[in-house]
Every structure is written in structure tokens, then in C-alpha cells.
Coordinates of C-alpha atoms in Angstrom, one line a residue:
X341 CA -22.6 9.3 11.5
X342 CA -24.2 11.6 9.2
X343 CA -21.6 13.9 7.3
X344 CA -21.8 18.0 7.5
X345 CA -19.5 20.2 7.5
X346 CA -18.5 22.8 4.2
X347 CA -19.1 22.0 0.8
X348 CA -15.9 21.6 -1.3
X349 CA -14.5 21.3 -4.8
X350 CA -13.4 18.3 -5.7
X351 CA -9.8 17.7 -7.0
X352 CA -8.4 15.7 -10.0
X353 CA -5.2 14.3 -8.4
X354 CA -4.9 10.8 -8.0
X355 CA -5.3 9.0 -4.4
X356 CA -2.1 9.0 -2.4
X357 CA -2.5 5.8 -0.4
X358 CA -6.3 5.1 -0.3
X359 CA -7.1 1.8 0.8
X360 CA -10.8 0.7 1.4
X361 CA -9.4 -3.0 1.9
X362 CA -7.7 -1.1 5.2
X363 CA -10.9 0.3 5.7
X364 CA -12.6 -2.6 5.9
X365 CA -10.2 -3.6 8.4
X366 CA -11.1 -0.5 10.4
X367 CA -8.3 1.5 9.6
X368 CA -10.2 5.0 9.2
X369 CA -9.5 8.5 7.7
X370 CA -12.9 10.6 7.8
X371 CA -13.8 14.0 6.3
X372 CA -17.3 15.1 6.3
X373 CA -18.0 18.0 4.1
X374 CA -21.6 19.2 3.9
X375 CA -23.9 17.2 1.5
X376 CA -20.2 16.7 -0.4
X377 CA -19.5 13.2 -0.4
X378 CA -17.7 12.0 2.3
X379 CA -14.5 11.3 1.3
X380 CA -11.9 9.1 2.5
X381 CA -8.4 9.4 1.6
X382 CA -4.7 9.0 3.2
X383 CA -1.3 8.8 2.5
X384 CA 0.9 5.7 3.7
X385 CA 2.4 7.2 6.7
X386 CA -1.0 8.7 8.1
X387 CA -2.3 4.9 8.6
X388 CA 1.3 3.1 9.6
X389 CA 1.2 1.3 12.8
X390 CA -2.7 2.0 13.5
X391 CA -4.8 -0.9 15.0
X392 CA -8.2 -1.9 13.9
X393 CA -10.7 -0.2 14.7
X394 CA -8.9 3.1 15.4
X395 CA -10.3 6.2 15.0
X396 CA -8.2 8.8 16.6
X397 CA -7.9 12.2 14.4
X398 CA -4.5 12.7 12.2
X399 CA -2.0 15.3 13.0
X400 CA -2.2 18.8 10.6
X401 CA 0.8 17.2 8.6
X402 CA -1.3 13.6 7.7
X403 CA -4.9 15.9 7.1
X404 CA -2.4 18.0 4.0
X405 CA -2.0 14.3 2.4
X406 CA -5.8 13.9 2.6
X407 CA -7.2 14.6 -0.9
X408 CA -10.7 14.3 -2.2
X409 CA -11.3 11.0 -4.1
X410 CA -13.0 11.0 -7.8
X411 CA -15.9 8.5 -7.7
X412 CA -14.1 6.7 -10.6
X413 CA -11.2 6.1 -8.5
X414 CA -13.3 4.8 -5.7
X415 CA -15.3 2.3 -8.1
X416 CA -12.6 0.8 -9.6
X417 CA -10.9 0.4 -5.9
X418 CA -14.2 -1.2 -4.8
X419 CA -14.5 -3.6 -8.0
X420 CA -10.8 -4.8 -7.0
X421 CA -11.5 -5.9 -3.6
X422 CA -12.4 -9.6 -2.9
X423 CA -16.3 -10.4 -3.1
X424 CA -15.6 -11.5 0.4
X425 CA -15.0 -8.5 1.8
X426 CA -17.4 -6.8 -0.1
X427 CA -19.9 -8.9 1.8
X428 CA -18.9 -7.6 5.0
X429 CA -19.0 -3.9 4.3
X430 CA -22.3 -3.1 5.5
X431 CA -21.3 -4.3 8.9
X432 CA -17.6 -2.8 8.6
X433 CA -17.6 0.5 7.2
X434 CA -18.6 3.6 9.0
X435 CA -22.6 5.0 8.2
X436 CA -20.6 8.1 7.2
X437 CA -19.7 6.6 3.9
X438 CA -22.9 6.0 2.8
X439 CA -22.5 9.6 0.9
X440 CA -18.8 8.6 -0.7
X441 CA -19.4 8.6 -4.6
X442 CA -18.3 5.8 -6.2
X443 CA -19.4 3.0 -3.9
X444 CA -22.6 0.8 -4.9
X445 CA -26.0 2.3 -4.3
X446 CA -27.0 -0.8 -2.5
X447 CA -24.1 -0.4 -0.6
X448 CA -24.8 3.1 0.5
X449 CA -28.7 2.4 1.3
X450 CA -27.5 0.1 3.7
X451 CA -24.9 2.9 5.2
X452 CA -27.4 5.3 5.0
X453 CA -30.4 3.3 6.8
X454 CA -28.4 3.0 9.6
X455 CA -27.1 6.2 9.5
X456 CA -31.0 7.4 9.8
X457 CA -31.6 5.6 12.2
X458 CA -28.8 6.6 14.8
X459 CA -29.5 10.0 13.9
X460 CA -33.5 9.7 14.5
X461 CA -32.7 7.8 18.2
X462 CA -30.4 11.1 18.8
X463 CA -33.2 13.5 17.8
X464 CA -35.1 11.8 19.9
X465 CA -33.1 11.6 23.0
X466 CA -32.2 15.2 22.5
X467 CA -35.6 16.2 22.7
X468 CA -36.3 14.1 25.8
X469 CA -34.3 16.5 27.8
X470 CA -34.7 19.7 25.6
X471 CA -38.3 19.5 23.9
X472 CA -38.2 23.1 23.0
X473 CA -35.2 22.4 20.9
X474 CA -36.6 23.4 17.8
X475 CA -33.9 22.5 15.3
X476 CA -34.0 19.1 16.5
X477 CA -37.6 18.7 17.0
X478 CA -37.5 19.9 12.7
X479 CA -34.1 17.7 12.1
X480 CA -36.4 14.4 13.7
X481 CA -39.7 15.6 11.5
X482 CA -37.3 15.3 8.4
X483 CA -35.7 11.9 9.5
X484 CA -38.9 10.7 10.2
X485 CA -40.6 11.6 6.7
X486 CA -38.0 10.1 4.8
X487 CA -38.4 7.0 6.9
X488 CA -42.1 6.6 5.6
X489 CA -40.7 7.0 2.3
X490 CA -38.5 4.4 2.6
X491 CA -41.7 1.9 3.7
X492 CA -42.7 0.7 0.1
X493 CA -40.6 -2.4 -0.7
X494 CA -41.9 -2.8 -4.5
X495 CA -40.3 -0.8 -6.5
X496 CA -37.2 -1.0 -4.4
X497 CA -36.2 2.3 -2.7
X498 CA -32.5 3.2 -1.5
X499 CA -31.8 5.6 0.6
X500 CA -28.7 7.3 -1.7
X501 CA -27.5 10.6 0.2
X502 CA -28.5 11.6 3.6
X503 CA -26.6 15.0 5.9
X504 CA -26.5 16.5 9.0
X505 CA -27.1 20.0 7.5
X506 CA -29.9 21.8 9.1
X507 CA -32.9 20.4 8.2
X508 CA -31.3 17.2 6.7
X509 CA -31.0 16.9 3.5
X510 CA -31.5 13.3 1.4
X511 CA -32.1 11.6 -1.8
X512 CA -34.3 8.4 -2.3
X513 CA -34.1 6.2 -5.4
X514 CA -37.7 4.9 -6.4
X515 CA -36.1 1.6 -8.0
X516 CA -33.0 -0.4 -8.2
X517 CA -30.3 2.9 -9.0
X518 CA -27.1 0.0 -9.6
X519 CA -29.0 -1.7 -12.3
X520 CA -30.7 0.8 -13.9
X521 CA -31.3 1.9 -17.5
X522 CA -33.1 4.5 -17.8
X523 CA -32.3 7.8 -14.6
X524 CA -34.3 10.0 -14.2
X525 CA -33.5 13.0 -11.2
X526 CA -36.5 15.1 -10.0
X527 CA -35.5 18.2 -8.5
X528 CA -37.7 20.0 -5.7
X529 CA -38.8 23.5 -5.9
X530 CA -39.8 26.3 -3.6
X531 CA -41.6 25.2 -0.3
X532 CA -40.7 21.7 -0.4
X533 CA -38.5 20.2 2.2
X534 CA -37.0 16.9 3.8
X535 CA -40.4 17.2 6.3
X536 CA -41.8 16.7 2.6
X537 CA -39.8 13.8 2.3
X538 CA -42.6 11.5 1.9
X539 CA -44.8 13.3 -0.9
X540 CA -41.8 14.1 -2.8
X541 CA -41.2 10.5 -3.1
X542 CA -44.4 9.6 -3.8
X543 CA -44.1 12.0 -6.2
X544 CA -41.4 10.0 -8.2
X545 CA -43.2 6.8 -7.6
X546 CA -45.9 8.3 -9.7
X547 CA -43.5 9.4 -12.2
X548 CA -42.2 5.6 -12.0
X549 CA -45.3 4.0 -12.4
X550 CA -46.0 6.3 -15.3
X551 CA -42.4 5.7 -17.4
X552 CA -43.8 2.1 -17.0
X553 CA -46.9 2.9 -18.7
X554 CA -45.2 4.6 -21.6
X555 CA -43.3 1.8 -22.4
X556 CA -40.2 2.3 -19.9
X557 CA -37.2 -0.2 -19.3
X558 CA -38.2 -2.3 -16.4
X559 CA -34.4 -1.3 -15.2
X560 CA -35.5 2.2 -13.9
X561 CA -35.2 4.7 -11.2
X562 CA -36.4 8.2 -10.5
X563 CA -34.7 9.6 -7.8
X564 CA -36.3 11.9 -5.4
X565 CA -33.8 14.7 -4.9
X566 CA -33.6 16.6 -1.9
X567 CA -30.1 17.6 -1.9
X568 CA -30.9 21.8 -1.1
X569 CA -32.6 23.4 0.7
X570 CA -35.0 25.6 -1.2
X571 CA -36.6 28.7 -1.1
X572 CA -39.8 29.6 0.7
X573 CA -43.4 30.5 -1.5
X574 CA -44.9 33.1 -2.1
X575 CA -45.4 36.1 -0.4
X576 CA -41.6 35.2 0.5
X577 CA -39.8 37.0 -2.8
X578 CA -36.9 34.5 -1.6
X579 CA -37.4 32.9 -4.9
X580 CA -36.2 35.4 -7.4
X581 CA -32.8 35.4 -5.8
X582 CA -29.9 33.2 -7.0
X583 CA -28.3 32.2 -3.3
X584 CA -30.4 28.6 -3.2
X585 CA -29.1 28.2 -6.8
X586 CA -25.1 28.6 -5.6
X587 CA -25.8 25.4 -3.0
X588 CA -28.0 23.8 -5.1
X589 CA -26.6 23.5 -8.5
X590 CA -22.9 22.3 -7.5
X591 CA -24.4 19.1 -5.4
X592 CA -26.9 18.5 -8.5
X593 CA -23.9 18.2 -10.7
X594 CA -21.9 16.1 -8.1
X595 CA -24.7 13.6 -7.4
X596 CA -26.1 13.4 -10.9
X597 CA -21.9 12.3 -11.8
X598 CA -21.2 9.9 -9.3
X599 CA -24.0 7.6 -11.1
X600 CA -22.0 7.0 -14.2
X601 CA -18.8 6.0 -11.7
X602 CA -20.5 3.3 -10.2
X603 CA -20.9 1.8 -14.2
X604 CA -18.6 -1.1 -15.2
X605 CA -17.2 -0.8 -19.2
X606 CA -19.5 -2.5 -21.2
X607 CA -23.0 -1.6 -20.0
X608 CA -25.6 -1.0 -22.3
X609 CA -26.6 3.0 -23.2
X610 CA -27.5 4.7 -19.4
X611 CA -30.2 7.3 -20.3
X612 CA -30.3 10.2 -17.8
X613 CA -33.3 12.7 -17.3
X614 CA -34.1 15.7 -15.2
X615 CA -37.4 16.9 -14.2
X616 CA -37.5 19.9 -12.1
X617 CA -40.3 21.7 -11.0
X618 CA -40.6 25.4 -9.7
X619 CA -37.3 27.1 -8.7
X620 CA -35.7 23.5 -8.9
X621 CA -35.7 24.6 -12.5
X622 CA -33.4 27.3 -12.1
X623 CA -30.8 25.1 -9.9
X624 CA -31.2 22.5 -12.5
X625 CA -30.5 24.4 -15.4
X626 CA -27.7 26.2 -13.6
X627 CA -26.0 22.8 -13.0
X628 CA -26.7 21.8 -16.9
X629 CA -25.2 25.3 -18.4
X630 CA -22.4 24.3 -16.2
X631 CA -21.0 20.4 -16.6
X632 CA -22.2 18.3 -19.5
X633 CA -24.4 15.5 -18.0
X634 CA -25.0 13.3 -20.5
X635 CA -28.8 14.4 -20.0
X636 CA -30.9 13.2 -22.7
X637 CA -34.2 15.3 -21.5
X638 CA -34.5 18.0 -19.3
X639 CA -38.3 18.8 -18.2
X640 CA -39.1 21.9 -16.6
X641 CA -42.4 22.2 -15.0
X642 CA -44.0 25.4 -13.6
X643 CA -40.6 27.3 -13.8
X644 CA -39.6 30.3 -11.6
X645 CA -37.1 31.0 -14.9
X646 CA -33.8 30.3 -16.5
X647 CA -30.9 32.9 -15.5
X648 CA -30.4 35.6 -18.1
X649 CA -26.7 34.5 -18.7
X650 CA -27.8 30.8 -19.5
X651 CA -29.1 32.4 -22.9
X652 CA -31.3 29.3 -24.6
X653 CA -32.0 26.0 -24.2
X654 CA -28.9 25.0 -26.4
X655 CA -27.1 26.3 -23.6
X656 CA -28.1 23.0 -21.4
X657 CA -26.2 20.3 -22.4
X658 CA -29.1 18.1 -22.9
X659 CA -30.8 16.7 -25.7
X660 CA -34.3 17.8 -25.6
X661 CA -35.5 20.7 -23.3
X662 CA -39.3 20.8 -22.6
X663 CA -41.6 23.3 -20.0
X664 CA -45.3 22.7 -18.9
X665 CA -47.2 25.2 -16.9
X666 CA -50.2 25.5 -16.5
X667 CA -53.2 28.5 -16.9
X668 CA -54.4 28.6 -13.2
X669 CA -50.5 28.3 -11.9
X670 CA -50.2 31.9 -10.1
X671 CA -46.9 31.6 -8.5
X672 CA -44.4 30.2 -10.8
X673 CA -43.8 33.6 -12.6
X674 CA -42.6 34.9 -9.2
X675 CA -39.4 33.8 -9.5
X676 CA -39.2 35.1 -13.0
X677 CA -38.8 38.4 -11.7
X678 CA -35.3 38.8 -13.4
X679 CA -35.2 35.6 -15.6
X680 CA -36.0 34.2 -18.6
X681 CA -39.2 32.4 -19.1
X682 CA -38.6 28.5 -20.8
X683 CA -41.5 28.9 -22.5
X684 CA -40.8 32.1 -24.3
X685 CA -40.5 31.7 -27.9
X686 CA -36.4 32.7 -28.1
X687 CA -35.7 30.1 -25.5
X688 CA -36.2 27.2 -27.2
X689 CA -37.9 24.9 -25.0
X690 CA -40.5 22.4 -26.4
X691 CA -43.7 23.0 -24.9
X692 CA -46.2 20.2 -23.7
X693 CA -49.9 20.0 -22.4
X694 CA -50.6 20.4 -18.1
X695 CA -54.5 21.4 -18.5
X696 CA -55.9 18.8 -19.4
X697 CA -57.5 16.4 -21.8
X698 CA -61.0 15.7 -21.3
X699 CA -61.5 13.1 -24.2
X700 CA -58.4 11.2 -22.7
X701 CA -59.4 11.2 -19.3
X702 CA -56.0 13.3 -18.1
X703 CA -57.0 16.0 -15.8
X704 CA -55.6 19.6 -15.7
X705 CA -53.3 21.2 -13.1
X706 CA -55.3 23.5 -11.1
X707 CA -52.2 25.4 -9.3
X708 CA -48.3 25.9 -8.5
X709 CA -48.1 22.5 -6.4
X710 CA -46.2 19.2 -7.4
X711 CA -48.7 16.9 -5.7
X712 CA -51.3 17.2 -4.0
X713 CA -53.2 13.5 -3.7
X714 CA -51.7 10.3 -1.3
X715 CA -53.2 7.4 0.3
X716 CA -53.4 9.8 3.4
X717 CA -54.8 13.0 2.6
X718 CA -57.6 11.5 0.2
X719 CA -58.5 9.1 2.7
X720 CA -62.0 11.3 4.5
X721 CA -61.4 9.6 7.7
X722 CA -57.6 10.6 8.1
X723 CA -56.9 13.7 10.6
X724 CA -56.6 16.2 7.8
X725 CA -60.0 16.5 7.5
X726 CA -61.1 14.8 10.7
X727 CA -59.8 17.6 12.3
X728 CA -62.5 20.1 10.9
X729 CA -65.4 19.7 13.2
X730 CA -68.0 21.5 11.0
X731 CA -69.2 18.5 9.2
X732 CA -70.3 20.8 6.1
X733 CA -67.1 22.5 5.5
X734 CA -65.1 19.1 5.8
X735 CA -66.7 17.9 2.9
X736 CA -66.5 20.7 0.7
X737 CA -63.0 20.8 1.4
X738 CA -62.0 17.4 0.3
X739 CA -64.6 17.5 -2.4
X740 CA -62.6 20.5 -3.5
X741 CA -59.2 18.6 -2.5
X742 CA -60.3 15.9 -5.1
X743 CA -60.7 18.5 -7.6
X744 CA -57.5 19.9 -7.6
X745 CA -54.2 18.7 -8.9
X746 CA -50.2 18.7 -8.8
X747 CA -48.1 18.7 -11.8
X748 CA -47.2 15.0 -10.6
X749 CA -50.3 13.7 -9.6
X750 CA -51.4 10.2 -10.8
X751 CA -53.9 10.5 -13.5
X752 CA -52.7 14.3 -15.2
X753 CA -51.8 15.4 -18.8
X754 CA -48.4 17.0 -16.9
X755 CA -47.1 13.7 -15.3
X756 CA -48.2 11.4 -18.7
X757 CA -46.3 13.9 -20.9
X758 CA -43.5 14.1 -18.2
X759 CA -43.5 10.4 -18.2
X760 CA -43.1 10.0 -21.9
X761 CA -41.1 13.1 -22.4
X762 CA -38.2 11.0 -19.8
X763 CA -38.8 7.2 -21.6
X764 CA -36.6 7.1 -24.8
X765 CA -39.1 5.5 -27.7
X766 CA -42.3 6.0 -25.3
X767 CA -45.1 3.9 -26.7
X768 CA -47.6 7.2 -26.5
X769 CA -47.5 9.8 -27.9
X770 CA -47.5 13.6 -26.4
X771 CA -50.1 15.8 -26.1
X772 CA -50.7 19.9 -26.6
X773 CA -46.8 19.3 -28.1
X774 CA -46.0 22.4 -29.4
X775 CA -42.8 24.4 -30.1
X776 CA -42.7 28.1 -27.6
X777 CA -42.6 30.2 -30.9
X778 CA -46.4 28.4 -32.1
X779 CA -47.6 29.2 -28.6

């Protein structure tokens, strides 16, 4: 079961009766809000004289003593269950809590995995008797790129979030997100989706790799986050208004706090990061201006603009605000339409290099994309290019392919400065640093 349904707030009441050891017996209470973690919760009565393994609904007088669960809550409920139990869960609790904040992240992988995979043999059979079903045929191109981007095994990836919305939304962790260090959450911007899934986590797998390089914890994770939907590109002038910001900011916030739940007392320093690129930067710094984090740095790249009421980059909540953008970007100031611009001087943002340094070897970013170069699409004999028959215009398109770059492309001044920018006491040092006002 993949959860959908509407988004909503969650409550600071305590738990009236919730039991995950009952759960684990198959005593079940299910809500399903939309992206929203799942929450399970029920009073004493509203499970009384239930077998295992029921799941019929509750009356309307058992779903008022239903209340949304705060990840802490959950944890510490979790932590007090026998290891014994714990063992089983995988196999005993339903795929729809793989999105409750609060349990493990391995723990919710596992949910999750499952959870795709139910949901991708549905698509499927769906479309066996109705191919022109188009929101299924899109639902099963989503499911299926997140399933490639679940293929690499080193660094570990978990599956953390996945719902039913329409196309599905997800989030992938590019390393182990339970033992982790050092966070870092990278925020999609207009024109990339869940059928993106795949780049969009390669994407954080460079910024991995790259956090490694700069002399990174080896307890790390980026987490590709796809948890909105956003906005279309340009000539679509979709990304100057605030809607995708309303639904995106509020799951930002929510996701970004259940990772601190999940943390028993004692645990070294957790450092959190955001890097956000295009109008990911407006949801991003909407959910910051809102909730205190705990964000050490906050990197906007290409950014469609801050909202006029957000005022500076003290506004944030995070400890060091930094924008990149680069000369031959012509979309991102689209969205700036009616907001601020990070890199103006009165903002406050520090500003970093994205064009390149030759003596370094770190190339420049030649447009508005996040990335742009994979194992597939630089390969000549893969369909991309196969596909042009003329044999003269194939290769001067990928030879101008493997001239241009993404913001988070292996091997750019953007994803080395993002990388060392995100890795507290990075081992390299930035370059084309510069405050907005010595522009």
C-alpha cells in the first residue's frame, strides 16, 4: 500500500493508546494522508477484541481518537520494543508505514521496496487491460525510474518516502541515512519529476562522491528529494507563482524533522545541509523562513528567487547561505519575476564560482540544467543518439552533449564548491568565493 490522500498538520498531543507491539501482531489502525507520513494511532477501545491480522475500518467514534503521532513519540515506542520483534517487522508491518516518521530508515526502505513493487505489478496490470490509461502508464514510468535508482548497492541507497499522489512522489537516500553524520537534502527544481528519478539521484551520488573528496565523514547521505511536484520550464511562466511552494515547503519541513527523531541521546553533532536548485530554491527557503532546521548550510543554485516577505538570508535559519549561477544560465531569472534575487547584494547570500576554472581542470555550467552527463546518455551507442540516423548530426550532437554541463555534473566548479560548501572543515578550499555586495 502506497499512502495518498490530503496533506495534514500535524498535532502535539500525546498518543492515546498507540501500540506498534499490537501492530506487529497485526492489529492495524491506518491513515494515509498524501506524502504526510502515514500515521498510526488509536485509542484502547478502537483495538479491544480485534484478531490478528484484522483490518476492518473503525466506526466515526474510534477514527475522533485517531491522532497524528510526532516522530519522537514513534522512535522512542520503536526503541522500547524487543529486538525480537523488531526483527520481524519487515515481514509484519503493512508497506504503508514505510512513510511513518519516526521508524528507522532501514526499516522504511524495506516498507517502501515492497511497497514499489506492488504498486509497479498494479501499473502494470492496469495497463494490460487499459493501455491508453495515461496516468498510469506516467505513475509506472515514475515507479520504474526510481527503481533504476535504487540499482547501485555501494553507497547504500534506501528508498525513504514513496506516495500514491499523481505522478508518485519519492525520496532516495544516497548512503546509510540511520548512521549518518553529515545530511545533506537536495531539492528538485522546475521540470524535474519522479520519471527523473534516476538522474536526480545520480545527481546526489555525484554530490556524494564529491563530499568525499572534500574531506567528508564517511557516515554520509544526500538524499535525493522528490517530495513535490514542481513546476514546468520555461515558456510555462508556472514558475513565478507560489502554488508549488504551499505543497512543497510543508513536506520539506516535515521530512527534513523526522531525521533528527530517529537519533538516540548521545549521538555525536548531526550536520544538516540543503542544496536546492532552481525553483527548489524558493520551496526550500520557504520551509527554512518557516521552522528552524538545524541547517548548517543552505546552497542555492540557479535560483528562480527568494519571496519578497523572507527579507535576507538571516531570515533562513541556517548558518551559511550561499548561491551559484552561472553566465550562460537563461532561465533561472524567470521565476524571479516577483522575487528577490540570492545573489543580490542586500540579500546576503555568499556567492561561489559555477563557470569554471580552467587551471583547475573544473569545467563551467553551460545552462539552467542540474545534470546533464550518465553512464547512459554519454555512452554513443545508447538509443539517444542511435536514434538519429544522419550519422553527421549524431556526432555533433553528442560532441556538443559532452560540452555542456549541469550544475551537478561530475567534474564542475558548481558541484566541487557545492561539495565543500555542505562538508564542515572541507579539506579544499572554495573558489570565485565572494560576498553578493563585491559582485
Amino acid at each position: 500500500m502506497v499512502g495518498h490522500g490530503r496533506h495534514r498538520g500535524r498535532r502535539t498531543t500525546r498518543i492515546l493508546g498507540i501500540s506498534l507491539t499490537a501492530v506487529l501482531a497485526g492489529v492495524l489502525v491506518l491513515t494515509s494522508p498524501s506524502h504526510a507520513p502515514i500515521r498510526l494511532a488509536a485509542s484502547g477501545s478502537a483495538v479491544q477484541g480485534r484478531a490478528p491480522g484484522a483490518k476492518e475500518s473503525l466506526d466515526p467514534a474510534d477514527v475522533e481518537n485517531l491522532q497524528q503521532s510526532r516522530p519522537d513519540e514513534v522512535a522512542a515506542e520503536w526503541r522500547a520494543i524487543p529486538v525480537a520483534q523488531r526483527a520481524d517487522a519487515a515481514q509484519t508491518l503493512p508497506t504503508a508505514l514505510g512513510n511513518l516518521d519516526g521508524l528507522p530508515f532501514g526499516l522504511r526502505d524495506k516498507l517502501n521496496r515492497r511497497a514499489l513493487k506492488e504498486a509497479t505489478d498494479e501499473a502494470r496490470r492496469k495497463l494490460a487491460t487499459r493501455p491508453s490509461d495515461t496516468e498510469t502508464r506516467r505513475s509506472l514510468q515514475a515507479y520504474t525510474a526510481i527503481s533504476i535508482a535504487l540499482k547501485p548497492t555501494k553507497p547504500r541507497r534506501q528508498l525513504i518516502t514513496l506516495t500514491a499522489d499523481q505522478p508518485p512522489l519519492a525520496a532516495i537516500s544516497v548512503g546509510d541515512l540511520d548512521a549518518a553524520d553529515l545530511v545533506t537534502w537536495q531539492v528538485p527544481g522546475m521540470g524535474t519529476y519522479t520519471t527523473d528519478m534516476a538522474l536526480w539521484t545520480l545527481a546526489a551520488a555525484n554530490l556524494h562522491a564529491a563530499q568525499g573528496a572534500s574531506g567528508a565523514p564517511r557516515a554520509r547521505a544526500v538524499i535525493a528529494w522528490m517530495g513535490y511536484v514542481p513546476p514546468p520550464p520555461p515558456p510555462s511562466i508556472e514558475a513565478s507563482r507560489g502554488v508549488y511552494v504551499l505543497a512543497g515547503a510543508p513536506n520539506l519541513i516535515r521530512d527534513v524533522s523526522a531525521v533528527n527523531a530517529v537519533r538516540p541521546g548521545g549521538r555525536r553533532k548531526l550536520h544538516m545541509n540543503i542544496v536546492a536548485h532552481s525553483y527548489g530554491t524558493t520551496v526550500a527557503a520557504n520551509a527554512l523562513a518557516s521552522a528552524d532546521l538545524g541547517i548548517d548550510a543552505f546552497v542555492m543554485l540557479a535560483s528562480a528567487g527568494v519571496e519578497p516577505g523572507i527579507g535576507n538570508a538571516s531570515a533562513l535559519h541556517a548558518q551559511h547561505v550561499y548561491a551559484g549561477e552561472a553566465r550562460r544560465d537563461g532561465l533561472a531569472d524567470f521565476g524571479r519575476l516577483s522575487r528577490i534575487d540570492p545573489s543580490a547584494p542586500t540579500f546576503g547570500a555568499t556567492l561561489f564560482g559555477v563557470d569554471g576554472v580552467r587551471s583547475a581542470r573544473l569545467a563551467a555550467v553551460t545552462g539552467h540544467e542540474p545534470i546533464l552527463h550518465s553512464a547512459w546518455n554519454d555512452n554513443p551507442r545508447s538509443s539517444i543518439w542511435t536514434r538519429i540516423t544522419d550519422v553527421v548530426q549524431r556526432l555533433l550532437r553528442y560532441r556538443e552533449h559532452k560540452q555542456r554541463f549541469g550544475y551537478l555534473d561530475r567534474g564542475t566548479e558548481s558541484l566541487a564548491n557545492t561539495a565543500c560548501a555542505t562538508t564542515p572543515g572541507a579539506t579544499r578550499q572554495m573558489t570565485g568565493l565572494r560576498t553578493a555586495a563585491g559582485r
